[in-house]
mmCIF file of C-alpha atoms and ligand atoms in Angstrom:
data_model
loop_
_atom_site.group_PDB
_atom_site.id
_atom_site.type_symbol
_atom_site.label_atom_id
_atom_site.label_comp_id
_atom_site.label_asym_id
_atom_site.label_seq_id
_atom_site.Cartn_x
_atom_site.Cartn_y
_atom_site.Cartn_z
ATOM 1 C CA UNK P 211 0.113 -0.626 -0.105
ATOM 2 C CA UNK P 212 3.038 2.589 -0.936
ATOM 3 C CA UNK P 213 1.789 5.990 -1.185
ATOM 4 C CA UNK P 214 3.656 9.070 -0.486
ATOM 5 C CA UNK P 215 3.391 10.511 2.527
ATOM 6 C CA UNK P 216 0.778 13.257 3.534
ATOM 7 C CA UNK P 217 -1.010 11.497 0.821
ATOM 8 C CA UNK P 218 -4.709 13.861 1.879
ATOM 9 C CA UNK P 219 -7.346 12.671 0.990
ATOM 10 C CA UNK P 220 -10.097 15.574 0.369
ATOM 11 C CA UNK P 221 -12.603 16.506 -2.129
ATOM 12 C CA UNK P 222 -11.827 19.169 -4.526
ATOM 13 C CA UNK P 223 -14.341 21.227 -3.034
ATOM 14 C CA UNK P 224 -13.838 21.405 0.849
ATOM 15 C CA UNK P 225 -15.174 23.904 2.415
ATOM 16 C CA UNK P 226 -13.112 26.104 4.556
ATOM 17 C CA UNK P 227 -14.694 24.568 7.314
ATOM 18 C CA UNK P 228 -12.909 20.944 7.841
ATOM 19 C CA UNK P 229 -14.191 18.477 10.208
ATOM 20 C CA UNK P 230 -11.762 16.136 8.901
ATOM 21 C CA UNK P 231 -8.679 15.087 7.902
ATOM 22 C CA UNK P 232 -8.219 11.839 5.806
ATOM 23 C CA UNK P 233 -4.134 10.606 4.651
ATOM 24 C CA UNK P 234 -2.398 7.645 4.449
ATOM 25 C CA UNK P 235 -1.727 7.270 8.273
ATOM 26 C CA UNK P 236 -5.847 7.031 9.256
ATOM 27 C CA UNK P 237 -8.207 9.566 10.014
ATOM 28 C CA UNK P 238 -8.141 13.037 12.243
ATOM 29 C CA UNK P 239 -11.894 13.104 13.460
ATOM 30 C CA UNK P 240 -12.044 17.554 14.545
ATOM 31 C CA UNK P 241 -13.459 16.257 18.512
ATOM 32 C CA UNK P 242 -16.676 17.833 18.307
ATOM 33 C CA UNK P 243 -16.686 17.201 21.915
ATOM 34 C CA UNK P 244 -14.825 19.663 22.601
ATOM 35 C CA UNK P 245 -15.301 22.064 20.420
ATOM 36 C CA UNK P 246 -15.509 25.366 20.393
ATOM 37 C CA UNK P 247 -13.229 25.849 23.308
ATOM 38 C CA UNK P 248 -10.665 23.108 21.761
ATOM 39 C CA UNK P 249 -9.610 22.714 18.336
ATOM 40 C CA UNK P 250 -8.446 18.930 18.482
ATOM 41 C CA UNK P 251 -8.114 15.935 16.454
ATOM 42 C CA UNK P 252 -8.875 12.145 16.782
ATOM 43 C CA UNK P 253 -6.904 9.700 15.154
ATOM 44 C CA UNK P 254 -9.137 7.124 13.673
ATOM 45 C CA UNK P 255 -6.714 4.506 12.329
ATOM 46 C CA UNK P 256 -8.897 1.387 13.399
ATOM 47 C CA UNK P 257 -12.126 0.289 12.687
ATOM 48 C CA UNK P 258 -12.615 0.514 16.553
ATOM 49 C CA UNK P 259 -11.806 4.160 17.355
ATOM 50 C CA UNK P 260 -13.730 5.041 13.892
ATOM 51 C CA UNK P 261 -17.009 3.172 15.655
ATOM 52 C CA UNK P 262 -15.973 4.706 18.800
ATOM 53 C CA UNK P 263 -15.476 8.364 17.343
ATOM 54 C CA UNK P 264 -18.958 8.122 15.913
ATOM 55 C CA UNK P 265 -20.723 6.347 18.778
ATOM 56 C CA UNK P 266 -19.402 8.574 20.763
ATOM 57 C CA UNK P 267 -20.157 12.280 19.214
ATOM 58 C CA UNK P 268 -16.619 13.232 18.303
ATOM 59 C CA UNK P 269 -17.931 12.990 14.726
ATOM 60 C CA UNK P 270 -21.593 13.515 14.424
ATOM 61 C CA UNK P 271 -24.553 14.828 12.056
ATOM 62 C CA UNK P 272 -26.153 12.111 9.303
ATOM 63 C CA UNK P 273 -24.446 13.374 5.968
ATOM 64 C CA UNK P 274 -20.217 13.531 8.254
ATOM 65 C CA UNK P 275 -21.316 9.798 9.916
ATOM 66 C CA UNK P 276 -21.781 8.252 6.637
ATOM 67 C CA UNK P 277 -19.298 9.515 4.872
ATOM 68 C CA UNK P 278 -16.875 8.592 8.318
ATOM 69 C CA UNK P 279 -18.399 4.669 8.396
ATOM 70 C CA UNK P 280 -16.923 4.950 4.847
ATOM 71 C CA UNK P 281 -13.956 5.694 5.119
ATOM 72 C CA UNK P 282 -13.587 3.451 8.246
ATOM 73 C CA UNK P 283 -14.839 0.903 5.899
ATOM 74 C CA UNK P 284 -11.629 1.318 4.663
ATOM 75 C CA UNK P 285 -9.968 1.844 7.292
ATOM 76 C CA UNK P 286 -10.871 -1.598 7.960
ATOM 77 C CA UNK P 287 -10.591 -3.628 5.640
ATOM 78 C CA UNK P 288 -6.876 -2.098 5.123
ATOM 79 C CA UNK P 289 -6.181 -3.675 8.733
ATOM 80 C CA UNK P 290 -7.836 -7.267 8.386
ATOM 81 C CA UNK P 291 -4.936 -6.832 5.124
ATOM 82 C CA UNK P 292 -2.402 -6.367 7.458
ATOM 83 C CA UNK P 293 -3.278 -8.690 9.787
ATOM 84 C CA UNK P 294 -3.644 -11.808 7.595
ATOM 85 C CA UNK P 295 -1.242 -13.927 4.679
ATOM 86 C CA UNK P 296 -3.722 -16.020 3.910
ATOM 87 C CA UNK P 297 -7.400 -15.021 1.925
ATOM 88 C CA UNK P 298 -10.722 -16.787 0.958
ATOM 89 C CA UNK P 299 -13.797 -15.547 -0.992
ATOM 90 C CA UNK P 300 -15.139 -16.628 2.179
ATOM 91 C CA UNK P 301 -13.024 -15.173 5.078
ATOM 92 C CA UNK P 302 -12.927 -11.894 3.155
ATOM 93 C CA UNK P 303 -16.718 -11.933 2.925
ATOM 94 C CA UNK P 304 -17.152 -12.669 6.226
ATOM 95 C CA UNK P 305 -14.636 -9.854 7.655
ATOM 96 C CA UNK P 306 -16.719 -7.713 4.983
ATOM 97 C CA UNK P 307 -20.005 -8.567 7.342
ATOM 98 C CA UNK P 308 -18.310 -7.734 10.391
ATOM 99 C CA UNK P 309 -16.772 -4.295 8.915
ATOM 100 C CA UNK P 310 -20.555 -2.991 7.817
ATOM 101 C CA UNK P 311 -22.417 -4.891 10.912
ATOM 102 C CA UNK P 312 -19.751 -2.898 13.086
ATOM 103 C CA UNK P 313 -20.810 0.519 11.331
ATOM 104 C CA UNK P 314 -23.875 0.182 10.836
ATOM 105 C CA UNK P 315 -24.769 0.017 14.114
ATOM 106 C CA UNK P 316 -22.574 2.644 15.781
ATOM 107 C CA UNK P 317 -26.007 5.178 15.832
ATOM 108 C CA UNK P 318 -29.663 3.674 15.160
ATOM 109 C CA UNK P 319 -30.815 6.704 13.676
ATOM 110 C CA UNK P 320 -29.532 8.684 10.667
ATOM 111 C CA UNK P 321 -29.977 5.958 7.975
ATOM 112 C CA UNK P 322 -26.892 7.554 6.059
ATOM 113 C CA UNK P 323 -24.425 5.424 7.974
ATOM 114 C CA UNK P 324 -26.042 1.989 6.461
ATOM 115 C CA UNK P 325 -26.595 4.054 3.295
ATOM 116 C CA UNK P 326 -22.835 4.639 3.193
ATOM 117 C CA UNK P 327 -22.228 0.716 4.089
ATOM 118 C CA UNK P 328 -24.450 -0.862 1.974
ATOM 119 C CA UNK P 329 -22.265 0.796 -1.061
ATOM 120 C CA UNK P 330 -18.559 0.355 -0.273
ATOM 121 C CA UNK P 331 -20.933 -3.164 0.840
ATOM 122 C CA UNK P 332 -21.552 -3.483 -3.056
ATOM 123 C CA UNK P 333 -18.293 -1.880 -4.263
ATOM 124 C CA UNK P 334 -17.019 -5.304 -2.142
ATOM 125 C CA UNK P 335 -18.976 -7.924 -3.767
ATOM 126 C CA UNK P 336 -19.304 -6.742 -7.372
ATOM 127 C CA UNK P 337 -15.003 -6.976 -7.529
ATOM 128 C CA UNK P 338 -15.172 -10.761 -5.759
ATOM 129 C CA UNK P 339 -17.449 -11.280 -8.221
ATOM 130 C CA UNK P 340 -15.484 -10.325 -10.777
ATOM 131 C CA UNK P 341 -12.933 -12.066 -9.260
ATOM 132 C CA UNK P 342 -13.834 -15.340 -8.170
ATOM 133 C CA UNK P 343 -12.188 -17.655 -10.512
ATOM 134 C CA UNK P 344 -9.132 -16.538 -10.001
ATOM 135 C CA UNK P 345 -6.734 -17.083 -6.514
ATOM 136 C CA UNK P 346 -7.567 -14.259 -4.247
ATOM 137 C CA UNK P 347 -3.839 -13.301 -3.575
ATOM 138 C CA UNK P 348 -2.660 -9.663 -1.552
ATOM 139 C CA UNK P 349 -1.694 -8.256 -4.608
ATOM 140 C CA UNK P 350 -5.586 -8.441 -5.953
ATOM 141 C CA UNK P 351 -6.942 -7.453 -2.616
ATOM 142 C CA UNK P 352 -4.918 -4.698 -2.565
ATOM 143 C CA UNK P 353 -6.219 -3.829 -5.243
ATOM 144 C CA UNK P 354 -9.698 -3.486 -3.699
ATOM 145 C CA UNK P 355 -8.330 -1.666 -1.484
ATOM 146 C CA UNK P 356 -7.609 0.915 -3.428
ATOM 147 C CA UNK P 357 -11.192 1.261 -5.121
ATOM 148 C CA UNK P 358 -13.154 1.654 -2.122
ATOM 149 C CA UNK P 359 -10.779 3.958 -0.530
ATOM 150 C CA UNK P 360 -12.027 5.617 -3.957
ATOM 151 C CA UNK P 361 -15.283 4.935 -3.349
ATOM 152 C CA UNK P 362 -15.145 6.671 0.188
ATOM 153 C CA UNK P 363 -13.746 9.646 -1.245
ATOM 154 C CA UNK P 364 -16.442 9.625 -4.302
ATOM 155 C CA UNK P 365 -18.973 9.920 -0.952
ATOM 156 C CA UNK P 366 -17.557 12.535 0.309
ATOM 157 C CA UNK P 367 -16.763 14.470 -2.479
ATOM 158 C CA UNK P 368 -20.491 13.976 -4.002
ATOM 159 C CA UNK P 369 -21.908 15.303 -0.671
ATOM 160 C CA UNK P 370 -19.937 18.280 -0.921
ATOM 161 C CA UNK P 371 -21.365 19.085 -4.485
ATOM 162 C CA UNK P 372 -24.570 18.123 -3.238
ATOM 163 C CA UNK P 373 -24.750 20.847 -0.600
ATOM 164 C CA UNK P 374 -23.771 23.702 -3.095
ATOM 165 C CA UNK P 375 -26.848 22.004 -5.732
ATOM 166 C CA UNK P 376 -29.125 22.164 -2.657
ATOM 167 C CA UNK P 377 -28.301 25.565 -0.597
ATOM 168 C CA UNK P 378 -28.840 26.950 -4.437
ATOM 169 C CA UNK P 379 -31.907 25.083 -4.191
ATOM 170 C CA UNK P 380 -32.913 26.333 -1.209
ATOM 171 C CA UNK P 381 -31.937 30.465 -1.597
ATOM 172 C CA UNK P 382 -34.434 31.528 -2.353
ATOM 173 C CA UNK P 383 -37.174 30.528 -0.158
ATOM 174 C CA UNK P 384 -35.972 31.869 2.957
ATOM 175 C CA UNK P 385 -37.643 34.831 3.030
ATOM 176 C CA UNK P 386 -35.143 38.382 4.377
ATOM 177 C CA UNK P 387 -35.417 38.776 8.313
ATOM 178 C CA UNK P 388 -34.850 35.894 10.908
ATOM 179 C CA UNK P 389 -34.861 32.423 10.700
ATOM 180 C CA UNK P 390 -34.171 29.292 12.926
ATOM 181 C CA UNK P 391 -32.716 27.018 13.492
ATOM 182 C CA UNK P 392 -32.266 23.805 15.171
ATOM 183 C CA UNK P 393 -29.136 21.486 15.759
ATOM 184 C CA UNK P 394 -25.664 21.896 13.931
ATOM 185 C CA UNK P 395 -26.193 20.846 10.130
ATOM 186 C CA UNK P 396 -23.168 23.000 8.417
ATOM 187 C CA UNK P 397 -19.950 21.858 7.388
ATOM 188 C CA UNK P 398 -19.241 19.915 10.573
ATOM 189 C CA UNK P 399 -22.175 17.496 10.053
ATOM 190 C CA UNK P 400 -21.448 16.805 6.255
ATOM 191 C CA UNK P 401 -18.468 16.522 4.012
ATOM 192 C CA UNK P 402 -18.489 20.720 3.829
ATOM 193 C CA UNK P 403 -20.540 23.075 3.478
ATOM 194 C CA UNK P 404 -23.821 21.935 4.951
ATOM 195 C CA UNK P 405 -27.078 20.978 4.622
ATOM 196 C CA UNK P 406 -29.693 23.586 6.484
ATOM 197 C CA UNK P 407 -27.318 26.163 7.236
ATOM 198 C CA UNK P 408 -25.776 25.763 3.578
ATOM 199 C CA UNK P 409 -29.397 26.707 2.386
ATOM 200 C CA UNK P 410 -28.633 29.612 5.339
ATOM 201 C CA UNK P 411 -25.318 30.476 4.406
ATOM 202 C CA UNK P 412 -26.463 30.914 0.441
ATOM 203 C CA UNK P 413 -29.228 32.930 1.138
ATOM 204 C CA UNK P 414 -27.688 34.561 3.421
ATOM 205 C CA UNK P 415 -25.020 36.363 0.216
ATOM 206 C CA UNK P 416 -28.494 37.573 -1.494
ATOM 207 C CA UNK P 417 -30.316 39.121 1.687
ATOM 208 C CA UNK P 418 -30.301 40.038 5.138
ATOM 209 C CA UNK P 419 -30.851 37.502 7.702
ATOM 210 C CA UNK P 420 -30.183 37.232 10.942
ATOM 211 C CA UNK P 421 -29.863 33.910 12.106
ATOM 212 C CA UNK P 422 -31.407 32.745 15.988
ATOM 213 C CA UNK P 423 -29.848 29.668 16.683
ATOM 214 C CA UNK P 424 -31.345 27.100 18.957
ATOM 215 C CA UNK P 425 -29.055 25.911 21.761
ATOM 216 C CA UNK P 426 -30.007 22.383 21.188
ATOM 217 C CA UNK P 427 -30.033 20.468 24.757
ATOM 218 C CA UNK P 428 -27.839 18.126 26.415
ATOM 219 C CA UNK P 429 -24.788 18.039 23.555
ATOM 220 C CA UNK P 430 -25.203 21.574 22.810
ATOM 221 C CA UNK P 431 -24.998 21.563 19.045
ATOM 222 C CA UNK P 432 -26.987 24.785 18.557
ATOM 223 C CA UNK P 433 -24.460 26.490 20.933
ATOM 224 C CA UNK P 434 -21.099 24.935 20.581
ATOM 225 C CA UNK P 435 -20.691 24.214 17.019
ATOM 226 C CA UNK P 436 -23.379 26.203 14.750
ATOM 227 C CA UNK P 437 -22.997 29.462 16.266
ATOM 228 C CA UNK P 438 -18.494 28.575 16.033
ATOM 229 C CA UNK P 439 -18.970 27.794 12.421
ATOM 230 C CA UNK P 440 -21.534 31.217 12.061
ATOM 231 C CA UNK P 441 -18.592 33.009 13.766
ATOM 232 C CA UNK P 442 -16.059 31.907 11.387
ATOM 233 C CA UNK P 443 -18.485 32.692 8.667
ATOM 234 C CA UNK P 444 -19.613 36.611 9.707
ATOM 235 C CA UNK P 445 -23.933 35.342 10.223
ATOM 236 C CA UNK P 446 -25.081 37.382 11.988
ATOM 237 C CA UNK P 447 -26.669 35.217 15.160
ATOM 238 C CA UNK P 448 -27.298 35.057 18.775
ATOM 239 C CA UNK P 449 -28.910 31.733 20.223
ATOM 240 C CA UNK P 450 -31.440 31.013 22.636
ATOM 241 C CA UNK P 451 -32.464 28.461 24.561
ATOM 242 C CA UNK P 452 -34.620 26.126 23.005
ATOM 243 C CA UNK P 453 -37.572 27.003 24.977
ATOM 244 C CA UNK P 454 -37.263 30.501 23.044
ATOM 245 C CA UNK P 455 -38.734 29.923 20.159
ATOM 246 C CA UNK P 456 -42.549 30.440 20.051
ATOM 247 C CA UNK P 457 -41.979 33.969 21.853
ATOM 248 C CA UNK P 458 -40.002 35.207 19.492
ATOM 249 C CA UNK P 459 -41.885 33.795 16.515
ATOM 250 C CA UNK P 460 -45.226 35.484 18.548
ATOM 251 C CA UNK P 461 -43.805 38.863 18.120
ATOM 252 C CA UNK P 462 -42.410 38.126 14.543
ATOM 253 C CA UNK P 463 -39.277 38.095 14.898
ATOM 254 C CA UNK P 464 -38.661 34.004 13.251
ATOM 255 C CA UNK P 465 -40.135 34.359 10.042
ATOM 256 C CA UNK P 466 -38.947 30.563 8.697
ATOM 257 C CA UNK P 467 -37.847 27.758 9.977
ATOM 258 C CA UNK P 468 -34.739 25.920 8.592
ATOM 259 C CA UNK P 469 -33.780 21.979 9.765
ATOM 260 C CA UNK P 470 -31.770 19.065 8.917
ATOM 261 C CA UNK P 471 -33.070 14.965 8.662
ATOM 262 C CA UNK P 472 -31.571 11.658 10.462
ATOM 263 C CA UNK P 473 -34.006 9.793 8.403
ATOM 264 C CA UNK P 474 -37.699 10.908 5.834
ATOM 265 C CA UNK P 475 -40.410 8.178 5.538
ATOM 266 C CA UNK P 476 -42.171 7.954 1.951
ATOM 267 C CA UNK P 477 -44.104 10.381 3.083
ATOM 268 C CA UNK P 478 -42.255 12.859 4.219
ATOM 269 C CA UNK P 479 -42.490 12.053 8.058
ATOM 270 C CA UNK P 480 -38.744 13.733 8.970
ATOM 271 C CA UNK P 481 -36.124 12.187 11.821
ATOM 272 C CA UNK P 482 -34.298 14.963 13.310
ATOM 273 C CA UNK P 483 -32.585 16.391 16.685
ATOM 274 C CA UNK P 484 -35.818 16.275 19.449
ATOM 275 C CA UNK P 485 -36.893 19.333 19.518
ATOM 276 C CA UNK P 486 -37.436 19.733 16.120
ATOM 277 C CA UNK P 487 -41.159 18.276 16.433
ATOM 278 C CA UNK P 488 -42.445 20.950 18.494
ATOM 279 C CA UNK P 489 -40.484 23.738 16.290
ATOM 280 C CA UNK P 490 -42.983 22.178 12.968
ATOM 281 C CA UNK P 491 -45.587 22.326 15.604
ATOM 282 C CA UNK P 492 -45.232 26.233 16.112
ATOM 283 C CA UNK P 493 -44.462 26.987 12.922
ATOM 284 C CA UNK P 494 -47.673 25.620 11.778
ATOM 285 C CA UNK P 495 -49.618 27.089 14.795
ATOM 286 C CA UNK P 496 -48.411 30.932 13.660
ATOM 287 C CA UNK P 497 -48.580 29.824 9.761
ATOM 288 C CA UNK P 498 -44.628 30.872 8.659
ATOM 289 C CA UNK P 499 -42.617 28.434 6.577
ATOM 290 C CA UNK P 500 -40.773 24.854 7.822
ATOM 291 C CA UNK P 501 -38.306 23.415 5.475
ATOM 292 C CA UNK P 502 -36.316 20.511 5.875
ATOM 293 C CA UNK P 503 -33.155 20.067 4.119
ATOM 294 C CA UNK P 504 -31.217 17.328 2.930
ATOM 295 C CA UNK P 505 -29.392 14.792 0.803
ATOM 296 C CA UNK P 506 -31.035 11.816 -0.966
ATOM 297 C CA UNK P 507 -28.608 9.528 1.313
ATOM 298 C CA UNK P 508 -30.683 10.459 4.062
ATOM 299 C CA UNK P 509 -34.407 9.247 2.089
ATOM 300 C CA UNK P 510 -35.019 5.949 3.408
ATOM 301 C CA UNK P 511 -38.288 4.544 0.873
ATOM 302 C CA UNK P 512 -38.148 1.330 2.293
ATOM 303 C CA UNK P 513 -40.461 2.479 5.142
ATOM 304 C CA UNK P 514 -43.244 4.576 4.131
ATOM 305 C CA UNK P 515 -43.815 6.756 7.807
ATOM 306 C CA UNK P 516 -41.796 7.868 10.496
ATOM 307 C CA UNK P 517 -43.470 4.566 13.041
ATOM 308 C CA UNK P 518 -40.830 2.525 11.687
ATOM 309 C CA UNK P 519 -37.672 5.251 12.461
ATOM 310 C CA UNK P 520 -35.907 3.715 15.397
ATOM 311 C CA UNK P 521 -35.153 7.045 17.831
ATOM 312 C CA UNK P 522 -31.345 6.535 19.598
ATOM 313 C CA UNK P 523 -31.843 6.453 23.367
ATOM 314 C CA UNK P 524 -28.641 7.962 25.042
ATOM 315 C CA UNK P 525 -27.447 8.083 28.154
ATOM 316 C CA UNK P 526 -29.230 10.192 30.938
ATOM 317 C CA UNK P 527 -26.038 11.412 32.473
ATOM 318 C CA UNK P 528 -25.918 13.475 29.404
ATOM 319 C CA UNK P 529 -29.184 15.213 30.552
ATOM 320 C CA UNK P 530 -28.524 15.532 34.576
ATOM 321 C CA UNK P 531 -25.615 17.511 33.717
ATOM 322 C CA UNK P 532 -24.645 20.103 31.472
ATOM 323 C CA UNK P 533 -21.411 20.628 30.457
ATOM 324 C CA UNK P 534 -18.804 18.243 33.522
ATOM 325 C CA UNK P 535 -21.039 19.802 36.585
ATOM 326 C CA UNK P 536 -24.165 17.678 37.232
ATOM 327 C CA UNK P 537 -26.982 19.804 37.628
ATOM 328 C CA UNK P 538 -29.572 17.253 39.295
ATOM 329 C CA UNK P 539 -30.060 15.712 42.209
ATOM 330 C CA UNK P 540 -28.323 12.229 42.672
ATOM 331 C CA UNK P 541 -30.694 10.757 42.764
ATOM 332 C CA UNK P 542 -32.845 12.073 39.450
ATOM 333 C CA UNK P 543 -33.884 10.419 36.433
ATOM 334 C CA UNK P 544 -33.976 11.550 32.954
ATOM 335 C CA UNK P 545 -35.120 10.444 29.310
ATOM 336 C CA UNK P 546 -32.491 11.355 26.813
ATOM 337 C CA UNK P 547 -34.308 10.926 23.815
ATOM 338 C CA UNK P 548 -31.792 12.327 20.579
ATOM 339 C CA UNK P 549 -34.504 12.336 18.031
ATOM 340 C CA UNK P 550 -37.975 13.012 17.411
ATOM 341 C CA UNK P 551 -40.002 12.629 14.422
ATOM 342 C CA UNK P 552 -42.193 15.326 12.640
ATOM 343 C CA UNK P 553 -45.415 14.126 10.703
ATOM 344 C CA UNK P 554 -44.806 15.130 6.490
ATOM 345 C CA UNK P 555 -47.612 17.275 6.939
ATOM 346 C CA UNK P 556 -46.029 20.641 8.833
ATOM 347 C CA UNK P 557 -43.540 20.130 6.198
ATOM 348 C CA UNK P 558 -43.928 22.773 3.881
ATOM 349 C CA UNK P 559 -40.810 21.834 1.643
ATOM 350 C CA UNK P 560 -37.866 19.462 1.693
ATOM 351 C CA UNK P 561 -34.879 20.987 0.162
ATOM 352 C CA UNK P 562 -32.728 18.398 -1.287
ATOM 353 C CA UNK P 563 -29.519 18.079 -4.201
ATOM 354 C CA UNK P 564 -32.163 17.307 -6.663
ATOM 355 C CA UNK P 565 -34.678 19.807 -6.343
ATOM 356 C CA UNK P 566 -36.943 21.179 -4.234
ATOM 357 C CA UNK P 567 -39.555 18.469 -2.821
ATOM 358 C CA UNK P 568 -43.577 20.007 -1.980
ATOM 359 C CA UNK P 569 -46.568 17.271 -1.177
ATOM 360 C CA UNK P 570 -48.314 15.081 -1.385
ATOM 361 C CA UNK P 571 -44.521 13.579 -0.514
ATOM 362 C CA UNK P 572 -45.481 10.112 -0.868
ATOM 363 C CA UNK P 573 -45.871 11.426 -4.605
ATOM 364 C CA UNK P 574 -43.559 13.420 -5.109
ATOM 365 C CA UNK P 575 -40.397 12.061 -2.999
ATOM 366 C CA UNK P 576 -40.244 9.034 -5.098
ATOM 367 C CA UNK P 577 -40.235 11.247 -8.692
ATOM 368 C CA UNK P 578 -37.702 12.970 -7.495
ATOM 369 C CA UNK P 579 -35.500 10.444 -5.342
ATOM 370 C CA UNK P 580 -35.923 6.960 -7.223
ATOM 371 C CA UNK P 581 -33.787 5.865 -9.272
ATOM 372 C CA UNK P 582 -31.120 7.947 -8.812
ATOM 373 C CA UNK P 583 -30.369 6.473 -5.393
ATOM 374 C CA UNK P 584 -27.349 4.525 -4.917
HETATM 375 O O1 MRU M 694 -27.459 13.967 16.854
HETATM 376 P P1 MRU M 694 -26.123 14.482 16.416
HETATM 377 O O2 MRU M 694 -25.735 15.552 16.505
HETATM 378 O O3 MRU M 694 -25.806 13.490 14.715
HETATM 379 O O4 MRU M 694 -28.017 15.108 15.312
HETATM 380 C C1 MRU M 694 -27.249 15.675 14.106
HETATM 381 C C2 MRU M 694 -28.858 16.412 13.815
HETATM 382 O O5 MRU M 694 -30.216 15.439 14.019
HETATM 383 C C3 MRU M 694 -28.458 16.952 12.778
HETATM 384 O O6 MRU M 694 -29.850 17.989 12.724
HETATM 385 C C4 MRU M 694 -29.000 16.238 11.189
HETATM 386 O O7 MRU M 694 -27.727 14.496 11.383
HETATM 387 C C5 MRU M 694 -28.838 16.663 9.656
HETATM 388 S S1 MRU M 694 -27.488 17.234 9.591
HETATM 389 C C6 MRU M 694 -26.950 17.800 8.175
#
């Protein structure tokens, strides 16, 4: 696997905010648990380290964890080649199954994980079918390794391009004035540029916008990560507590809401960061638009409604503390659902890299997404 030192694998259109660096040594992930106070990287050169980084939110955001899983797949396959001398199709197939399972189960809600792993698995299956009559040597498998590396980079590259396209489709939908966003959907949560935050970035080039950033308890993706990105981009914003939205919408300060997604069902039901559903209800009541921005890799067309989306429950200690400080009584119990489901009927439009999708979603989502999804 000879390559020149520090051969950095990064898409040509990479963003000014770089959430990770991938080179021949491995994957360096900007530790999102520590931002914005510290900018430190976590180094992952094994499959287990990549899985742990996804599970523990070193890297988070649906598209970002999908891309990381694809890179993790490549790293896992490299580890396998380094550990073994004798190979057989059966042994390789077993290993691919093991790598896939470890990665796709790192977090349950964002379908991008499974989507990316399936794409990498598909590449392996195609390659192994082509060489099934030949003896399996290390040289053959190194060839597969380089194909996997290329595919992971392609997934990353496509995500960045998709975000730019989505931003372009969505920019005209955002009205002037205050726009509210929840969680973090920017460069840190994607391959670069961002989904909902990418739309805001693009709209800001053309009109006066002020961003209301929900702090997004308990991990504070809004207060820590979205605010960090907006500061770097010089886009005006203010952080608000998660329960401020109703008051500010009623006062006429917020003209539209835009969020990302972790999984979208055939009928438009959308899983996203906990608190999204309450925002959609507020938007509906106050008759302001509620937009979702997501790439086609976030659509799960195998499920007809949000009922089938598994919701991740995270440790209660994340809720019982604020940062490292315990805020609740020692015997307190807490629920920590990481996501909720917003019914499609509360969503004004879904902005994708292939165009803007309007209701009725069950008809219009497959028209735009189906057939084109890998
Ligand atoms: O728990 P997280 O931080 O991974 O949750 C992220 C979100 O809910 C985002 O809104 C979603 O993944 C879209 S990111 C472009």
